[in-house]
């Protein structure tokens, strides 16, 4: 579940990167290009981590947990007015992924795969 949700997050970042690219304007070209590069790079890194989690590679847990903690902070900041639904989705997904990664069965599987390698 954690790997699948992480892949969904990567897809969302990819969409944000493409949308930013589509809406580039000369008046804010530098900001648009750097934001696009950031979103696409983050999407690629998160997709790689999701793939690694699916393959039961222990190294991917740290970066994914870090992203979820950042996401929880973002959810906290968005908890007001019309952004409340987006905040709730971000918080639930972040908590589910963290719970999945620290679950004893996940920890055993990741440690067993690391010892076997």
PDB file of C-alpha atoms in Angstrom:
ATOM      1  CA  UNK A   1       0.000   0.000   0.000  1.00  0.00           C
ATOM      2  CA  UNK A   2       2.821   2.408   0.867  1.00  0.00           C
ATOM      3  CA  UNK A   3       4.532   1.803  -2.478  1.00  0.00           C
ATOM      4  CA  UNK A   4       1.269   2.271  -4.394  1.00  0.00           C
ATOM      5  CA  UNK A   5       0.416   5.529  -2.627  1.00  0.00           C
ATOM      6  CA  UNK A   6       3.960   6.771  -3.143  1.00  0.00           C
ATOM      7  CA  UNK A   7       3.578   6.055  -6.866  1.00  0.00           C
ATOM      8  CA  UNK A   8       0.312   8.039  -6.863  1.00  0.00           C
ATOM      9  CA  UNK A   9       2.125  10.936  -5.196  1.00  0.00           C
ATOM     10  CA  UNK A  10       4.823  10.749  -7.880  1.00  0.00           C
ATOM     11  CA  UNK A  11       2.140  10.855 -10.557  1.00  0.00           C
ATOM     12  CA  UNK A  12       0.570  13.909  -8.908  1.00  0.00           C
ATOM     13  CA  UNK A  13       3.947  15.675  -8.901  1.00  0.00           C
ATOM     14  CA  UNK A  14       4.384  14.766 -12.567  1.00  0.00           C
ATOM     15  CA  UNK A  15       1.011  16.336 -13.360  1.00  0.00           C
ATOM     16  CA  UNK A  16       1.955  19.470 -11.424  1.00  0.00           C
ATOM     17  CA  UNK A  17       5.240  19.674 -13.350  1.00  0.00           C
ATOM     18  CA  UNK A  18       3.506  19.317 -16.700  1.00  0.00           C
ATOM     19  CA  UNK A  19       0.869  21.898 -15.750  1.00  0.00           C
ATOM     20  CA  UNK A  20       3.588  24.320 -14.714  1.00  0.00           C
ATOM     21  CA  UNK A  21       5.371  23.729 -18.022  1.00  0.00           C
ATOM     22  CA  UNK A  22       2.177  24.331 -20.000  1.00  0.00           C
ATOM     23  CA  UNK A  23       1.566  27.604 -18.190  1.00  0.00           C
ATOM     24  CA  UNK A  24       5.032  29.101 -18.668  1.00  0.00           C
ATOM     25  CA  UNK A  25       4.918  32.822 -19.350  1.00  0.00           C
ATOM     26  CA  UNK A  26       7.758  35.129 -20.288  1.00  0.00           C
ATOM     27  CA  UNK A  27       6.993  37.429 -17.365  1.00  0.00           C
ATOM     28  CA  UNK A  28       7.879  34.651 -14.890  1.00  0.00           C
ATOM     29  CA  UNK A  29      10.037  32.404 -17.026  1.00  0.00           C
ATOM     30  CA  UNK A  30      12.784  31.717 -14.482  1.00  0.00           C
ATOM     31  CA  UNK A  31      10.312  30.836 -11.720  1.00  0.00           C
ATOM     32  CA  UNK A  32       8.268  28.673 -14.097  1.00  0.00           C
ATOM     33  CA  UNK A  33      11.263  26.738 -15.411  1.00  0.00           C
ATOM     34  CA  UNK A  34      12.768  26.103 -11.980  1.00  0.00           C
ATOM     35  CA  UNK A  35       9.396  25.063 -10.559  1.00  0.00           C
ATOM     36  CA  UNK A  36       8.878  22.691 -13.480  1.00  0.00           C
ATOM     37  CA  UNK A  37      12.330  21.173 -12.974  1.00  0.00           C
ATOM     38  CA  UNK A  38      11.654  20.789  -9.248  1.00  0.00           C
ATOM     39  CA  UNK A  39       8.290  19.056  -9.729  1.00  0.00           C
ATOM     40  CA  UNK A  40       9.587  16.741 -12.460  1.00  0.00           C
ATOM     41  CA  UNK A  41      12.725  15.890 -10.480  1.00  0.00           C
ATOM     42  CA  UNK A  42      10.715  15.215  -7.321  1.00  0.00           C
ATOM     43  CA  UNK A  43       8.295  13.056  -9.327  1.00  0.00           C
ATOM     44  CA  UNK A  44      11.163  11.008 -10.761  1.00  0.00           C
ATOM     45  CA  UNK A  45      12.814  10.554  -7.366  1.00  0.00           C
ATOM     46  CA  UNK A  46       9.559   9.567  -5.682  1.00  0.00           C
ATOM     47  CA  UNK A  47       8.691   7.168  -8.497  1.00  0.00           C
ATOM     48  CA  UNK A  48      12.123   5.557  -8.115  1.00  0.00           C
ATOM     49  CA  UNK A  49      11.527   5.177  -4.375  1.00  0.00           C
ATOM     50  CA  UNK A  50       8.059   3.679  -4.986  1.00  0.00           C
ATOM     51  CA  UNK A  51       9.604   1.185  -7.401  1.00  0.00           C
ATOM     52  CA  UNK A  52      12.295   0.360  -4.833  1.00  0.00           C
ATOM     53  CA  UNK A  53       9.706  -0.143  -2.086  1.00  0.00           C
ATOM     54  CA  UNK A  54       7.785  -2.478  -4.356  1.00  0.00           C
ATOM     55  CA  UNK A  55      11.026  -4.406  -4.797  1.00  0.00           C
ATOM     56  CA  UNK A  56      11.464  -4.447  -0.990  1.00  0.00           C
ATOM     57  CA  UNK A  57      14.590  -2.292  -0.923  1.00  0.00           C
ATOM     58  CA  UNK A  58      15.197  -0.852   2.509  1.00  0.00           C
ATOM     59  CA  UNK A  59      17.023   2.311   1.381  1.00  0.00           C
ATOM     60  CA  UNK A  60      13.785   3.752  -0.047  1.00  0.00           C
ATOM     61  CA  UNK A  61      12.029   3.968   3.318  1.00  0.00           C
ATOM     62  CA  UNK A  62      13.971   7.025   4.556  1.00  0.00           C
ATOM     63  CA  UNK A  63      13.339   9.315   1.584  1.00  0.00           C
ATOM     64  CA  UNK A  64       9.675   8.322   1.428  1.00  0.00           C
ATOM     65  CA  UNK A  65       9.159   8.988   5.146  1.00  0.00           C
ATOM     66  CA  UNK A  66      10.858  12.375   4.717  1.00  0.00           C
ATOM     67  CA  UNK A  67       8.487  13.279   1.865  1.00  0.00           C
ATOM     68  CA  UNK A  68       5.503  12.230   3.982  1.00  0.00           C
ATOM     69  CA  UNK A  69       6.635  14.407   6.877  1.00  0.00           C
ATOM     70  CA  UNK A  70       6.961  17.372   4.523  1.00  0.00           C
ATOM     71  CA  UNK A  71       3.518  16.531   3.166  1.00  0.00           C
ATOM     72  CA  UNK A  72       2.063  16.510   6.698  1.00  0.00           C
ATOM     73  CA  UNK A  73       3.547  19.965   7.285  1.00  0.00           C
ATOM     74  CA  UNK A  74       2.000  21.174   4.046  1.00  0.00           C
ATOM     75  CA  UNK A  75      -1.346  19.680   5.067  1.00  0.00           C
ATOM     76  CA  UNK A  76      -1.128  21.550   8.372  1.00  0.00           C
ATOM     77  CA  UNK A  77      -0.461  24.840   6.562  1.00  0.00           C
ATOM     78  CA  UNK A  78      -3.351  24.297   4.128  1.00  0.00           C
ATOM     79  CA  UNK A  79      -5.900  23.614   6.880  1.00  0.00           C
ATOM     80  CA  UNK A  80      -7.996  26.727   6.321  1.00  0.00           C
ATOM     81  CA  UNK A  81     -10.899  27.764   4.141  1.00  0.00           C
ATOM     82  CA  UNK A  82     -11.287  26.247   0.709  1.00  0.00           C
ATOM     83  CA  UNK A  83      -8.066  24.199   0.901  1.00  0.00           C
ATOM     84  CA  UNK A  84      -9.335  22.046   3.789  1.00  0.00           C
ATOM     85  CA  UNK A  85     -10.302  19.068   1.541  1.00  0.00           C
ATOM     86  CA  UNK A  86      -6.860  19.027  -0.107  1.00  0.00           C
ATOM     87  CA  UNK A  87      -5.271  19.287   3.314  1.00  0.00           C
ATOM     88  CA  UNK A  88      -7.256  16.312   4.573  1.00  0.00           C
ATOM     89  CA  UNK A  89      -6.244  14.184   1.568  1.00  0.00           C
ATOM     90  CA  UNK A  90      -2.573  15.087   1.998  1.00  0.00           C
ATOM     91  CA  UNK A  91      -2.691  14.283   5.711  1.00  0.00           C
ATOM     92  CA  UNK A  92      -4.480  10.951   5.307  1.00  0.00           C
ATOM     93  CA  UNK A  93      -2.181   9.773   2.517  1.00  0.00           C
ATOM     94  CA  UNK A  94       0.904  10.859   4.452  1.00  0.00           C
ATOM     95  CA  UNK A  95      -0.215   9.072   7.606  1.00  0.00           C
ATOM     96  CA  UNK A  96      -1.196   5.884   5.747  1.00  0.00           C
ATOM     97  CA  UNK A  97       2.168   5.719   3.973  1.00  0.00           C
ATOM     98  CA  UNK A  98       4.104   6.302   7.200  1.00  0.00           C
ATOM     99  CA  UNK A  99       2.008   3.715   9.027  1.00  0.00           C
ATOM    100  CA  UNK A 100       2.625   1.245   6.217  1.00  0.00           C
ATOM    101  CA  UNK A 101       6.365   1.822   6.276  1.00  0.00           C
ATOM    102  CA  UNK A 102       6.775   1.470  10.030  1.00  0.00           C
ATOM    103  CA  UNK A 103       4.372  -1.458  10.387  1.00  0.00           C
ATOM    104  CA  UNK A 104       6.173  -4.460  11.927  1.00  0.00           C
ATOM    105  CA  UNK A 105       5.480  -6.649   8.874  1.00  0.00           C
ATOM    106  CA  UNK A 106       7.010  -4.021   6.562  1.00  0.00           C
ATOM    107  CA  UNK A 107      10.011  -3.615   8.821  1.00  0.00           C
ATOM    108  CA  UNK A 108      10.581  -7.383   8.914  1.00  0.00           C
ATOM    109  CA  UNK A 109      10.268  -7.663   5.130  1.00  0.00           C
ATOM    110  CA  UNK A 110      12.651  -4.771   4.489  1.00  0.00           C
ATOM    111  CA  UNK A 111      15.216  -6.064   6.968  1.00  0.00           C
ATOM    112  CA  UNK A 112      14.968  -9.650   5.631  1.00  0.00           C
ATOM    113  CA  UNK A 113      15.467  -8.441   2.045  1.00  0.00           C
ATOM    114  CA  UNK A 114      18.479  -6.378   3.144  1.00  0.00           C
ATOM    115  CA  UNK A 115      20.060  -9.374   4.900  1.00  0.00           C
ATOM    116  CA  UNK A 116      19.437 -11.614   1.879  1.00  0.00           C
ATOM    117  CA  UNK A 117      21.199  -9.201  -0.457  1.00  0.00           C
TER     118      UNK A 117
END
